[in-house]
Coordinates of C-alpha atoms and ligand atoms in Angstrom, one line a residue:
M1 CA 180.4 152.5 106.2
R2 CA 181.3 151.9 109.9
I3 CA 179.2 154.1 112.0
R4 CA 178.8 154.7 116.0
A5 CA 175.3 153.9 117.1
A6 CA 173.3 152.9 120.4
V7 CA 172.3 149.5 120.4
L8 CA 169.5 147.9 122.2
E9 CA 170.7 144.5 123.1
Q10 CA 168.6 143.2 125.7
F11 CA 165.2 144.6 126.9
G12 CA 166.0 146.3 130.4
Q13 CA 169.2 146.7 129.8
P14 CA 171.5 149.8 129.1
L15 CA 171.9 150.7 125.2
V16 CA 175.4 149.8 124.1
V17 CA 177.1 152.3 122.0
Q18 CA 179.5 150.9 119.4
E19 CA 180.6 150.7 115.9
V20 CA 178.2 149.0 113.2
D21 CA 178.0 149.1 109.9
L22 CA 175.5 151.0 107.5
A23 CA 175.0 150.0 103.9
E24 CA 174.7 152.5 100.9
P25 CA 171.0 153.8 100.4
K26 CA 169.0 151.5 97.7
A27 CA 166.3 152.8 95.5
G28 CA 164.1 155.6 96.7
E29 CA 166.4 155.6 100.0
V30 CA 168.7 158.6 101.7
L31 CA 171.9 158.6 103.3
V32 CA 171.3 161.1 106.4
R33 CA 174.2 162.4 108.2
L34 CA 172.9 162.8 111.8
V35 CA 173.7 166.4 113.6
A36 CA 171.1 165.8 116.4
C37 CA 168.5 163.7 118.2
G38 CA 166.3 164.1 120.7
V39 CA 165.7 161.2 123.4
C40 CA 162.1 160.7 123.5
H41 CA 159.9 158.5 126.0
T42 CA 159.1 156.1 122.9
D43 CA 162.8 155.0 122.9
L44 CA 162.7 154.3 126.9
Y45 CA 159.6 152.5 126.5
T46 CA 160.8 150.4 124.2
A47 CA 164.2 149.6 125.8
S48 CA 162.4 148.6 128.9
G49 CA 160.6 146.0 127.2
A50 CA 157.3 147.3 127.7
D51 CA 156.8 147.8 124.3
P52 CA 154.5 144.5 122.9
T53 CA 155.8 145.5 119.6
G54 CA 159.5 146.1 120.5
Y55 CA 162.4 143.9 118.9
A56 CA 166.2 143.8 119.6
P57 CA 168.9 143.9 118.7
C58 CA 168.3 147.3 116.9
V59 CA 169.4 150.7 116.8
L60 CA 167.1 153.2 118.6
G61 CA 166.2 156.9 118.2
H62 CA 163.4 158.5 116.2
E63 CA 163.8 162.5 117.0
G64 CA 166.7 163.2 114.4
A65 CA 167.7 165.8 112.3
G66 CA 170.4 166.1 109.9
V67 CA 171.9 166.6 106.2
V68 CA 171.6 164.3 103.3
E69 CA 174.6 163.0 102.3
R70 CA 173.9 160.8 99.4
V71 CA 170.7 159.4 97.8
G72 CA 169.8 156.3 96.3
E73 CA 168.5 155.7 92.7
G74 CA 165.5 157.7 92.0
V75 CA 165.3 160.0 94.8
T76 CA 163.5 163.0 94.0
L77 CA 162.5 164.5 97.2
V78 CA 165.5 165.7 98.6
A79 CA 169.2 166.2 97.1
P80 CA 172.5 166.2 99.1
G81 CA 173.1 169.2 101.5
D82 CA 169.2 169.5 102.2
H83 CA 168.5 169.5 106.1
V84 CA 166.0 167.2 107.1
I85 CA 163.9 166.1 109.9
T86 CA 163.5 162.1 110.4
L87 CA 159.8 161.1 110.0
F88 CA 158.7 157.8 111.9
A89 CA 155.3 159.0 110.4
P90 CA 155.9 159.1 106.7
E91 CA 154.0 160.9 104.2
C92 CA 154.2 159.3 100.5
G93 CA 151.4 161.6 99.3
R94 CA 149.3 158.8 97.1
C95 CA 148.1 156.6 99.8
V96 CA 144.4 156.3 100.6
H97 CA 145.3 158.2 104.0
C98 CA 147.5 160.7 102.7
L99 CA 145.1 161.6 99.9
S100 CA 142.7 162.6 102.6
P101 CA 142.9 165.9 104.8
R102 CA 141.4 163.8 107.5
T103 CA 144.6 161.8 109.0
N104 CA 148.4 161.5 108.8
R105 CA 148.3 157.6 108.9
C106 CA 150.3 157.2 105.8
I107 CA 150.1 153.5 105.0
A108 CA 152.7 153.1 102.0
I109 CA 155.8 151.2 104.2
R110 CA 153.9 150.4 107.5
E111 CA 154.1 146.9 107.4
Q112 CA 157.9 146.1 107.0
Q113 CA 158.8 149.5 109.1
G114 CA 156.9 147.8 112.0
L115 CA 159.1 144.7 111.8
G116 CA 161.7 147.0 111.7
Y117 CA 162.9 146.4 108.0
L118 CA 163.2 149.1 105.5
P119 CA 160.3 149.0 102.4
D120 CA 162.0 146.2 100.5
G121 CA 162.1 144.0 103.7
T122 CA 165.6 144.1 104.2
T123 CA 168.3 146.1 106.9
R124 CA 171.1 148.5 106.0
L125 CA 172.5 148.3 109.4
S126 CA 174.5 145.1 110.7
R127 CA 177.6 143.8 112.4
A128 CA 180.0 141.2 111.7
D129 CA 177.3 140.2 109.2
E130 CA 174.6 139.8 111.6
P131 CA 171.6 142.0 110.2
L132 CA 170.6 144.8 113.0
R133 CA 166.9 146.0 112.7
H134 CA 165.6 149.4 112.2
F135 CA 163.7 151.2 115.0
M136 CA 160.5 153.5 113.8
G137 CA 162.2 153.2 110.4
T138 CA 164.4 156.0 111.7
S139 CA 167.3 154.5 114.2
T140 CA 168.7 158.0 114.7
F141 CA 170.9 157.1 118.0
A142 CA 173.5 157.3 115.5
E143 CA 176.1 159.3 113.2
Y144 CA 174.2 158.1 110.0
T145 CA 171.0 156.6 109.0
V146 CA 169.3 155.4 105.7
M147 CA 165.9 156.1 105.2
P148 CA 163.0 155.9 102.6
E149 CA 163.1 159.3 101.1
I150 CA 159.0 159.7 101.8
A151 CA 160.4 159.6 105.7
L152 CA 162.3 162.8 105.5
A153 CA 161.1 166.2 106.1
K154 CA 163.1 168.7 104.2
V155 CA 163.5 171.9 106.4
S156 CA 164.9 175.8 105.9
P157 CA 168.7 175.6 106.1
E158 CA 168.4 178.6 108.5
A159 CA 166.9 176.4 111.3
P160 CA 169.6 175.1 113.8
L161 CA 169.7 171.1 113.5
D162 CA 169.4 170.7 117.3
G163 CA 166.5 172.8 117.7
C164 CA 164.9 170.9 114.6
A165 CA 165.0 167.5 116.6
P166 CA 162.3 167.7 119.0
F167 CA 159.7 168.6 115.8
A168 CA 160.8 165.1 114.9
C169 CA 158.3 163.6 117.5
G170 CA 157.5 165.3 120.6
L171 CA 157.0 168.9 119.8
S172 CA 155.0 168.6 117.0
T173 CA 152.6 165.8 118.4
G174 CA 151.8 168.2 120.7
I175 CA 151.4 171.1 118.7
G176 CA 150.0 169.0 116.1
A177 CA 147.2 167.8 118.3
A178 CA 146.0 171.5 118.9
L179 CA 146.1 172.7 115.5
Y180 CA 145.4 169.4 113.0
T181 CA 143.7 166.8 115.4
A182 CA 141.6 169.1 117.5
Q183 CA 141.9 172.4 115.0
V184 CA 141.1 174.4 118.1
E185 CA 139.0 177.5 117.6
P186 CA 139.8 180.6 118.3
G187 CA 138.4 181.9 121.8
S188 CA 138.1 178.4 122.9
T189 CA 138.9 177.1 126.4
C190 CA 141.8 174.5 126.2
V191 CA 142.8 172.4 129.0
V192 CA 146.1 170.4 128.5
F193 CA 146.9 167.3 131.3
G194 CA 150.7 166.8 131.8
C195 CA 153.3 169.2 130.6
G196 CA 156.0 167.4 129.3
L197 CA 157.2 168.1 125.7
V198 CA 154.0 166.8 124.1
G199 CA 152.1 168.5 126.7
L200 CA 154.0 171.9 126.3
G201 CA 153.5 171.6 122.6
A202 CA 149.6 171.2 123.1
V203 CA 149.8 174.4 125.0
I204 CA 151.9 176.1 121.9
G205 CA 149.4 174.8 119.3
A206 CA 146.7 176.2 121.3
R207 CA 148.2 179.5 121.5
L208 CA 148.9 179.5 117.8
A209 CA 145.3 178.5 117.2
G210 CA 144.0 181.7 119.1
A211 CA 142.8 180.0 122.3
G212 CA 140.9 182.3 124.8
R213 CA 141.9 180.3 127.7
I214 CA 144.8 177.9 128.0
V215 CA 145.0 175.8 131.5
A216 CA 147.8 173.7 132.2
V217 CA 147.5 170.8 134.6
D218 CA 151.0 168.9 136.2
R219 CA 152.1 167.7 139.4
S220 CA 155.1 169.6 139.1
E221 CA 155.4 173.4 139.8
A222 CA 158.5 173.8 137.7
R223 CA 156.6 172.2 134.8
L224 CA 153.6 174.6 135.2
A225 CA 156.1 177.5 134.9
Q226 CA 157.2 176.3 131.5
A227 CA 153.6 176.0 130.3
R228 CA 153.1 179.5 131.4
H229 CA 156.3 180.6 129.5
H230 CA 154.7 178.7 126.5
G231 CA 151.3 180.3 126.5
A232 CA 149.6 178.8 129.6
S233 CA 146.9 181.5 130.7
E234 CA 146.0 179.5 134.0
T235 CA 148.0 176.7 135.7
R236 CA 146.9 174.1 138.2
L237 CA 148.8 171.4 140.4
A238 CA 147.3 167.9 139.3
A239 CA 144.9 166.7 142.3
A240 CA 141.9 164.4 142.7
D241 CA 139.6 167.2 142.1
T242 CA 141.0 168.5 139.1
V243 CA 138.1 167.6 137.0
D244 CA 135.3 169.4 139.4
W245 CA 137.9 172.5 139.5
I246 CA 137.7 172.8 135.8
R247 CA 133.9 172.3 135.6
A248 CA 133.8 175.0 138.2
E249 CA 136.0 177.5 136.3
T250 CA 133.9 176.8 133.3
G251 CA 130.3 177.8 134.4
G252 CA 130.0 174.2 135.3
Y253 CA 130.2 172.8 131.5
G254 CA 133.7 171.9 131.1
A255 CA 136.4 172.8 128.7
D256 CA 136.0 173.3 124.8
Y257 CA 139.1 171.2 124.0
T258 CA 141.2 168.9 126.5
F259 CA 144.5 167.1 125.9
E260 CA 145.8 164.4 127.4
A261 CA 149.9 163.9 127.5
T262 CA 150.7 161.6 130.4
G263 CA 150.0 158.2 129.0
N264 CA 148.4 157.4 132.0
V265 CA 144.8 156.0 131.7
V266 CA 143.3 157.9 134.8
V267 CA 144.3 161.0 133.4
M268 CA 142.8 160.2 130.3
R269 CA 139.5 159.6 131.9
Q270 CA 139.8 162.9 133.5
A271 CA 140.5 164.6 130.4
V272 CA 137.2 163.2 128.7
E273 CA 135.1 163.9 132.1
A274 CA 136.7 167.8 131.7
A275 CA 135.7 168.1 128.4
R276 CA 132.5 170.5 127.8
E277 CA 129.0 168.9 127.3
A278 CA 127.8 169.4 124.1
W279 CA 130.9 169.7 121.9
G280 CA 133.9 169.3 124.2
L281 CA 136.6 167.4 122.6
A282 CA 139.0 165.3 124.3
T283 CA 142.2 164.5 122.3
M284 CA 144.4 161.6 123.7
C285 CA 148.2 162.0 122.7
G286 CA 149.9 159.7 125.5
V287 CA 150.7 156.2 125.0
A288 CA 149.1 154.1 127.5
G289 CA 150.8 150.9 128.5
K290 CA 150.3 147.2 127.5
G291 CA 146.8 146.0 128.2
E292 CA 145.5 149.3 129.8
L293 CA 141.9 150.2 129.1
L294 CA 140.5 153.7 129.1
E295 CA 137.3 153.9 131.2
I296 CA 134.5 156.2 129.9
V297 CA 130.7 156.4 131.4
P298 CA 129.1 156.4 128.3
R299 CA 126.8 159.1 129.6
F300 CA 129.4 161.7 129.1
L301 CA 129.4 160.6 125.4
I302 CA 125.7 160.5 124.6
T303 CA 125.8 164.1 126.1
G304 CA 128.0 165.4 123.5
R305 CA 131.3 165.1 124.4
R306 CA 133.8 163.5 121.6
V307 CA 136.9 161.5 122.2
S308 CA 139.9 161.3 119.7
G309 CA 143.1 159.7 119.2
S310 CA 146.2 161.8 117.6
S311 CA 149.2 160.1 116.5
F312 CA 152.2 162.6 115.9
G313 CA 149.7 165.3 116.0
G314 CA 148.0 164.3 113.1
V315 CA 150.8 166.3 111.5
K316 CA 151.3 165.1 107.7
G317 CA 155.2 165.1 108.1
R318 CA 156.4 166.1 104.7
T319 CA 154.2 169.0 104.2
Q320 CA 153.3 170.3 107.4
V321 CA 156.5 169.9 109.6
P322 CA 158.6 172.6 107.6
Q323 CA 155.6 175.0 108.0
L324 CA 156.0 174.7 111.8
V325 CA 159.8 175.2 111.8
E326 CA 159.2 178.2 109.8
R327 CA 157.0 179.3 112.8
W328 CA 159.5 179.0 114.9
L329 CA 161.9 180.8 112.6
E330 CA 159.4 183.7 112.7
G331 CA 159.7 183.9 116.6
E332 CA 156.4 182.1 117.2
I333 CA 157.8 179.0 119.1
D334 CA 160.6 179.3 121.8
V335 CA 162.3 175.7 121.0
E336 CA 165.3 176.9 123.0
A337 CA 163.4 176.8 126.2
L338 CA 162.5 173.3 125.9
I339 CA 165.9 171.7 125.6
S340 CA 166.9 171.0 128.9
H341 CA 170.1 169.0 128.4
R342 CA 172.6 168.4 125.5
L343 CA 174.5 165.0 125.7
T344 CA 176.8 163.3 123.5
L345 CA 175.9 159.9 122.0
D346 CA 177.8 158.0 124.9
E347 CA 175.8 159.8 127.2
V348 CA 172.5 158.1 125.5
N349 CA 171.6 156.5 129.1
H350 CA 171.9 159.4 131.0
G351 CA 169.4 160.7 128.8
F352 CA 166.7 157.9 130.0
E353 CA 167.9 158.5 133.8
L354 CA 167.1 162.2 133.4
M355 CA 163.9 161.1 131.9
E356 CA 162.5 158.8 134.4
A357 CA 163.5 161.4 137.0
Q358 CA 161.5 164.0 135.0
D359 CA 164.5 166.4 135.0
G360 CA 164.1 169.0 132.4
I361 CA 161.8 168.9 129.4
R362 CA 164.1 167.5 126.4
S363 CA 167.5 165.9 126.4
V364 CA 169.1 166.4 122.6
I365 CA 172.2 164.4 121.8
G366 CA 174.5 166.6 119.5
F367 CA 177.1 164.2 117.1
G368 CA 180.3 166.1 116.6
Ligands
ZN401 ZN1 158.8 159.9 120.3
ZN402 ZN1 150.7 157.9 102.2

């Protein structure tokens, strides 16, 4: 079928919206009609050429939500008409990592996905007989996509699909970091560095976990206001003395849990140093630049602080994303407040501009 899609032709250049060909789903694959897709920093990161694993040409986009249109042979996990959220982090349910409660790092289709192919090593995307690679196994800046069934989370049909889109990446990443990676204990003190969608998600996750104090740190007053709306009990403009201030506010010890959601390694170091002596846990959610290193003075670790990374918030996609969507439907998460701009597919490059200008929290593309 012919579909419209935003293609990354060349690194550092605007995406080009154009017609491309999409083949029918093969065994274990699903054709999804996209209804909405968020514009995430990782799309911009890859488009800029900064991502060392990036490739072009490909169809970008990975924060999609839509409706199952057709299924390939042997598909049992979803059926036509199901509402789904796309998962760049699949959940096969069988691999060594899926069988462990400690991680969401499914390895079932990793190798081919990382190269831009579906699990059988081919693409369903093409134009004029030139194959076009898939991005993050999702390629959701498009009217339709073909994805493996293990990479789709079936969600309640009651949930508006434009609000579902942020759960495909940024929002679940933040909420999950608090609920699943850090497993925040009720009554504890949390500090969140950076109040973009991931950081606000961590604020929400800390609130859902019953944290006693949630401190949000950012350079923007507008974002700190957002953080208060979503559950931060205290906010602070980022400054050189942020770590000292957090220690002073916590009896000299530091916070039980810190979350880094900026991708800046200097801020990551602050998150480690602001974590409490003896049991503080610093969770890194941001993606650092190529070749950058996180500096940690070993004394901070030997005195009991711990550091953890978190990919997609440790969320097991097919199992736990639908649960997070239920909490939204129950009124525990204000998704609407996180969607700052609504765009068409043709405006996808404007979505990148808004992100670079730190204008708003999330732009969501709607497909007619
Ligand atoms: Zn993302
Ligand atoms: Zn797996």
